[in-house]
Backbone as a chain_set.jsonl record, in Angstrom:
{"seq": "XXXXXXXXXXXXXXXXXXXXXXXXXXXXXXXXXXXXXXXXXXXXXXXXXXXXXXXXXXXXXXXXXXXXXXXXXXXXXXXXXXXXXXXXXXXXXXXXXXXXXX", "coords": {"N": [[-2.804, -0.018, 15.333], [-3.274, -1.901, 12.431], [-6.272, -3.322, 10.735], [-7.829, -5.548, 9.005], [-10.782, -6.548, 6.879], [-11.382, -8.896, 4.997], [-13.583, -9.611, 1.273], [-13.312, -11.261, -0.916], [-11.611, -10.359, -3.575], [-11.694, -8.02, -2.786], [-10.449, -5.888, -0.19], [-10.817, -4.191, 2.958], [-9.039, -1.601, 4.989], [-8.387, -0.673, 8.003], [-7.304, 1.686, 10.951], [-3.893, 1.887, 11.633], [-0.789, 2.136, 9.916], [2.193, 1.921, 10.554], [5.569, 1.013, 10.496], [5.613, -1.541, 11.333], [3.658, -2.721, 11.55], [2.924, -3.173, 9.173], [3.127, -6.134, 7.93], [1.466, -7.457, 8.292], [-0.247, -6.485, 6.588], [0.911, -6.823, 4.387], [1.008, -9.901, 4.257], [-1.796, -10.583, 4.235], [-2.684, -9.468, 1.963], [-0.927, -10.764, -0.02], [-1.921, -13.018, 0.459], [-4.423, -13.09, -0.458], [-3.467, -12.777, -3.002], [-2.502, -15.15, -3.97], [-4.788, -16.179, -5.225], [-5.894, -14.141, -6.817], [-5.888, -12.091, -9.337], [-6.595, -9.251, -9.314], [-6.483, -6.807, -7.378], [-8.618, -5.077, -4.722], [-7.981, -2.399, -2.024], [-9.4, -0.747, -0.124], [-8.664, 1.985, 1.543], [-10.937, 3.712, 3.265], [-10.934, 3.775, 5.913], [-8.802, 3.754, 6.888], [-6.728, 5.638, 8.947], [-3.86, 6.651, 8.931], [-0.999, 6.4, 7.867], [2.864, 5.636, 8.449], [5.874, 7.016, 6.478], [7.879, 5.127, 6.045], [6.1, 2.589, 5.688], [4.868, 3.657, 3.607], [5.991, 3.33, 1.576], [7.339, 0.359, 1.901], [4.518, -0.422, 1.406], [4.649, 0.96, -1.462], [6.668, -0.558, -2.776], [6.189, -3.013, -2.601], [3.641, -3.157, -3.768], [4.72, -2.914, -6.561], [6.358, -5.283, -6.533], [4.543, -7.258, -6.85], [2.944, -6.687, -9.442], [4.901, -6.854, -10.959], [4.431, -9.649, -11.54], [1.818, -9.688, -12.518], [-0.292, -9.239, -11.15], [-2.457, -7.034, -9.831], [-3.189, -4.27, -8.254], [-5.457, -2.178, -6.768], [-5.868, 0.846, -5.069], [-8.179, 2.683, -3.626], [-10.329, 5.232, -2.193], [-8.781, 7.051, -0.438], [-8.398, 8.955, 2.6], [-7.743, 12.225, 2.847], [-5.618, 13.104, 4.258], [-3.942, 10.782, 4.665], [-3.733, 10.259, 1.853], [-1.97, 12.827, 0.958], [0.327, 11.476, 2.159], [0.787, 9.289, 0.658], [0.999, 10.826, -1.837], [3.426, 12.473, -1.663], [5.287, 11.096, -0.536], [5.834, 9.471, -2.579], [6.305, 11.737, -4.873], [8.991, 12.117, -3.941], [10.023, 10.237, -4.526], [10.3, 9.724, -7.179], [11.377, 12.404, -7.611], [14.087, 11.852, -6.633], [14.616, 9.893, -8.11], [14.797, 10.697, -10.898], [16.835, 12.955, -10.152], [19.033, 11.353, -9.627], [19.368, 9.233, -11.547], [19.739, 11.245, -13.419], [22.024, 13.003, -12.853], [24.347, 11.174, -11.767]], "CA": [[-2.893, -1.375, 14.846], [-4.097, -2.227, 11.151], [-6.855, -4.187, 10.72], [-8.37, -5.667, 7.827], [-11.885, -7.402, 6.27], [-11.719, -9.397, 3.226], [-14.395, -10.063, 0.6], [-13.274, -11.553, -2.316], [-10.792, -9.378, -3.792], [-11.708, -6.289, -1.564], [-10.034, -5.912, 1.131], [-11.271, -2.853, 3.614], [-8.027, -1.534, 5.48], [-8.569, 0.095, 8.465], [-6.592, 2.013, 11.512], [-2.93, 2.447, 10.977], [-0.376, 1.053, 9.289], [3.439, 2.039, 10.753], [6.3, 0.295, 9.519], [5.85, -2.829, 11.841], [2.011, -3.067, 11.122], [3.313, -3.471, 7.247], [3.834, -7.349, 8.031], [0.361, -8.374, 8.647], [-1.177, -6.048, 5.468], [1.643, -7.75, 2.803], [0.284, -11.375, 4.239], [-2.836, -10.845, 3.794], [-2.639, -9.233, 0.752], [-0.079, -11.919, -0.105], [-2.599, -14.72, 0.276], [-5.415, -12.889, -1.589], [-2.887, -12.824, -4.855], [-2.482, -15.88, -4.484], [-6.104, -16.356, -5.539], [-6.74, -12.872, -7.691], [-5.254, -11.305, -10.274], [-6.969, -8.215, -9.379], [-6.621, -6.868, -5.361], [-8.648, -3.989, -4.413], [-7.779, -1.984, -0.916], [-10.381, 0.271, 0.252], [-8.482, 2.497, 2.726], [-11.045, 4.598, 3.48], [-10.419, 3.739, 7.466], [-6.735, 4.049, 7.384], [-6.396, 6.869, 9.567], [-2.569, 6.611, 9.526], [0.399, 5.165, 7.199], [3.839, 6.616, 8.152], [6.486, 7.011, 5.562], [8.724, 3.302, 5.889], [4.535, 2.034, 5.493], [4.425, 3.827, 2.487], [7.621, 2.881, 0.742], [6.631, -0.996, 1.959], [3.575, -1.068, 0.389], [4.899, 0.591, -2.906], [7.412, -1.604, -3.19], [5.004, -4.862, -2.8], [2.655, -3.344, -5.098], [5.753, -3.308, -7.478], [6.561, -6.353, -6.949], [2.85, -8.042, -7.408], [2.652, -6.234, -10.811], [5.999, -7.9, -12.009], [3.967, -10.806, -11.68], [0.729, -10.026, -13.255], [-1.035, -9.026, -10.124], [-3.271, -5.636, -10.742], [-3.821, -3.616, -6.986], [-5.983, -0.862, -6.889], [-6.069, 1.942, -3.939], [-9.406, 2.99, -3.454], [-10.807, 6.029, -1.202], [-8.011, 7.084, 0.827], [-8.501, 10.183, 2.976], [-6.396, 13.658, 2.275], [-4.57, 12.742, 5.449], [-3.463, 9.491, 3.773], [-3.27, 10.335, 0.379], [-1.17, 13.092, 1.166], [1.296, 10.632, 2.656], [1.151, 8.653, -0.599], [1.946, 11.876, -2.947], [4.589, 13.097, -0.908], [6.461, 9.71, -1.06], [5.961, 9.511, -4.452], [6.96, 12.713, -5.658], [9.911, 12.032, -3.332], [10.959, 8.836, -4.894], [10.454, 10.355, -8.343], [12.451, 13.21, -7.742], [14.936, 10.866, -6.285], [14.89, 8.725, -9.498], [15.085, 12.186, -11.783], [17.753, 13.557, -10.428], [20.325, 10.961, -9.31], [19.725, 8.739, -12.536], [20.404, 11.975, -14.711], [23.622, 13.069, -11.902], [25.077, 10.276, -11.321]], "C": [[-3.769, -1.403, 13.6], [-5.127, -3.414, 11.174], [-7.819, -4.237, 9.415], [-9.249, -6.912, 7.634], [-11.451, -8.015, 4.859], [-12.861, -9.988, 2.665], [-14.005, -10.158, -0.961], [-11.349, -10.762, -2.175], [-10.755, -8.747, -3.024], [-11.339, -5.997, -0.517], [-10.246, -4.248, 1.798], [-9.841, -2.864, 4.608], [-8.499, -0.431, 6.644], [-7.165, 0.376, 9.745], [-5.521, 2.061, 11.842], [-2.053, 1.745, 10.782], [0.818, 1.791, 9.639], [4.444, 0.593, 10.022], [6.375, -1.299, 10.159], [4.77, -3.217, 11.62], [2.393, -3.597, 9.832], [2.695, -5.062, 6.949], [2.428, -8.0, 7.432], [-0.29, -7.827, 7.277], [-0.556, -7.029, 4.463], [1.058, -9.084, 3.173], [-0.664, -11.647, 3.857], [-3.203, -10.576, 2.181], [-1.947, -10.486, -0.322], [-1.233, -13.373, -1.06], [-4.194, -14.242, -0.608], [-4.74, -13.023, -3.038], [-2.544, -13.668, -5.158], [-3.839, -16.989, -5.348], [-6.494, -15.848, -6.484], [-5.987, -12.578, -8.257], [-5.207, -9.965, -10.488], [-7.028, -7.929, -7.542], [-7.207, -5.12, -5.316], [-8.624, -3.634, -2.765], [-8.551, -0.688, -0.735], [-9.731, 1.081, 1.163], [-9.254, 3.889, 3.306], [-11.342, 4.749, 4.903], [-9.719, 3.929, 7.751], [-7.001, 5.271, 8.07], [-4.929, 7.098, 9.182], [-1.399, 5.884, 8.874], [1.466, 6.194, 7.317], [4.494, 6.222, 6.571], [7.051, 5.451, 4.694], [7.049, 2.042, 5.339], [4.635, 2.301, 3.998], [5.085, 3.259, 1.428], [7.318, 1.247, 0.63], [5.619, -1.313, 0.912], [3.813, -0.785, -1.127], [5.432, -0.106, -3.752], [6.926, -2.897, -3.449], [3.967, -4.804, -3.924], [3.49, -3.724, -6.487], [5.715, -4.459, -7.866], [5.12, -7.672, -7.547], [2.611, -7.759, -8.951], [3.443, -6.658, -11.26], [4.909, -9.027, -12.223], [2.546, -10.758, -11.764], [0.056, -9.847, -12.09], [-1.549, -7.796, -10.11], [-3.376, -5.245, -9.015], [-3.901, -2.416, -7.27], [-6.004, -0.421, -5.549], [-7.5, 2.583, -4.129], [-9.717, 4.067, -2.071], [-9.724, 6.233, -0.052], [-8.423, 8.416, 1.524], [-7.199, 11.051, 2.71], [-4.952, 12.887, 2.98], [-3.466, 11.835, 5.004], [-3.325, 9.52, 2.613], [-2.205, 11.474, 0.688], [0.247, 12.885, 1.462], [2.016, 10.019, 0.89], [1.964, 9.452, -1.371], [2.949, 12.352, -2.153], [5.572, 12.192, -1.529], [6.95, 9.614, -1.734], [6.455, 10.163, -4.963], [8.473, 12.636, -4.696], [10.937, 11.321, -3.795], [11.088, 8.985, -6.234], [11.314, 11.13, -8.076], [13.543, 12.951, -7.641], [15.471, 10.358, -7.473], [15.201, 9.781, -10.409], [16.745, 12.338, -11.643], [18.996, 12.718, -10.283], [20.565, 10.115, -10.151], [20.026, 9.884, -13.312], [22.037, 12.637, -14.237], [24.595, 12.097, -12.274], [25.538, 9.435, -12.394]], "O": [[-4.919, -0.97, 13.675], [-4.744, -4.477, 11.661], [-8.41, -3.281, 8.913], [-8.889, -8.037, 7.983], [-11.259, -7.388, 3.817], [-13.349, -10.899, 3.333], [-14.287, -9.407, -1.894], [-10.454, -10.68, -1.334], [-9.74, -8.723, -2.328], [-12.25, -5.799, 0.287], [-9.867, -3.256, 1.175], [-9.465, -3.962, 5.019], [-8.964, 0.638, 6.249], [-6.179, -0.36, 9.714], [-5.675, 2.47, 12.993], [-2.119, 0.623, 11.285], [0.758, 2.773, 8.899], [4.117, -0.381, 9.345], [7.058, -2.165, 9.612], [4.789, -4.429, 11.407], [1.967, -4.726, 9.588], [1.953, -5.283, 5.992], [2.291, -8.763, 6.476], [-0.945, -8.694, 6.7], [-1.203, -7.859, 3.824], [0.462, -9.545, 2.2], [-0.85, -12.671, 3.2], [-3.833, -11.31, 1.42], [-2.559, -10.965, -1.277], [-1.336, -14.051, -2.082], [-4.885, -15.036, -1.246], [-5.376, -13.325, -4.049], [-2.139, -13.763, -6.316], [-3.764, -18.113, -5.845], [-7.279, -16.435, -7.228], [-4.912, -12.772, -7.689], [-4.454, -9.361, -11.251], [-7.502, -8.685, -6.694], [-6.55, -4.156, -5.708], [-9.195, -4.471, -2.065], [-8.182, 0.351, -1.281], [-10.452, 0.946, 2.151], [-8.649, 4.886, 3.7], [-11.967, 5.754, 5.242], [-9.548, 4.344, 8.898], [-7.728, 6.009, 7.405], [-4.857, 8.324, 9.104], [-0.922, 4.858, 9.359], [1.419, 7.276, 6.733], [3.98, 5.486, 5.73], [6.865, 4.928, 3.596], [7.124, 0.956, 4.765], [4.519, 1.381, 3.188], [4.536, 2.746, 0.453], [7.08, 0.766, -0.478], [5.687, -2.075, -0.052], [3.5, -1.59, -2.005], [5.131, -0.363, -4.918], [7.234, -3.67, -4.356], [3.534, -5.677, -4.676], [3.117, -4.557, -7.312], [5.312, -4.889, -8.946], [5.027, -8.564, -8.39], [2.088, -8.637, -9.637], [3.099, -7.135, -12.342], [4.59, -9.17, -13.404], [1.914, -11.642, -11.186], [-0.473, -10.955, -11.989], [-0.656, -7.134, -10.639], [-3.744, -6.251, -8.407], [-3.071, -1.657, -7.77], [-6.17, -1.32, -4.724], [-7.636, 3.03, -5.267], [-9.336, 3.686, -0.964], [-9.788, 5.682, 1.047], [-8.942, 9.134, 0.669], [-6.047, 10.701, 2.455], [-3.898, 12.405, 2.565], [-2.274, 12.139, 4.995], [-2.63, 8.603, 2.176], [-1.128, 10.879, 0.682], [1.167, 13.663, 1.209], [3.068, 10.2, 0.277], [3.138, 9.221, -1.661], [3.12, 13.287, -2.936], [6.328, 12.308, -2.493], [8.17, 9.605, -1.898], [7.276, 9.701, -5.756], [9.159, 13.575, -5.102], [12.155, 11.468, -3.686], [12.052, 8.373, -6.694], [12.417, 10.625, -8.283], [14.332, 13.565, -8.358], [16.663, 10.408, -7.775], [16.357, 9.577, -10.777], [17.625, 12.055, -12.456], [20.036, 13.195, -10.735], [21.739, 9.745, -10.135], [20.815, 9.527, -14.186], [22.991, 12.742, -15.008], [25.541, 12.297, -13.037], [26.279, 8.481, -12.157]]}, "num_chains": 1, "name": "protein.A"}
């Protein structure tokens, strides 16, 4: 179960975030941007974001930055950053090869 503090902007993210946990981080996050222009996420509690988590939140950060909304990632552990670059270089390689294929 994810659970999260807010101060201000800052939101501290802690213990894990699967793809049904997602719901409750984008709300909150949600209702801080509708306030900030700037959102920082401390996850240096996350123990735990699977894959469909990760994809979720990149996609929301996406979409927040269409619209002038700035979120920073802050202190993740290996464990959890690992997750992130994986993804990433996943969804890049993805984007590489099947926009230059296809």
């Amino acid at each position: 179960m994810v659970k999260i503090w807010r101060d201000g902007n800052f939101l501290r993210v802690s213990g894990i975030v699967v793809n049904h946990h997602f719901k409750k981080l984008q709300r909150v996050v949600e209702d801080v941007a509708r306030e900030e222009g700037h959102i920082v996420l401390d996850l240096r509690e996350l123990e735990f974001i699977d894959e469909p988590g990760v994809c979720q939140l990149f996609s929301f950060i996406d979409q927040l930055s269409q619209r002038g909304i700035r979120v920073e990632l802050i202190n993740a552990q290996d464990k959890v950053l690992s997750k992130f670059l994986a993804v990433g270089a996943r969804l890049w390689l993805d984007e590489q090869i099947f926009t230059k294929v296809g």
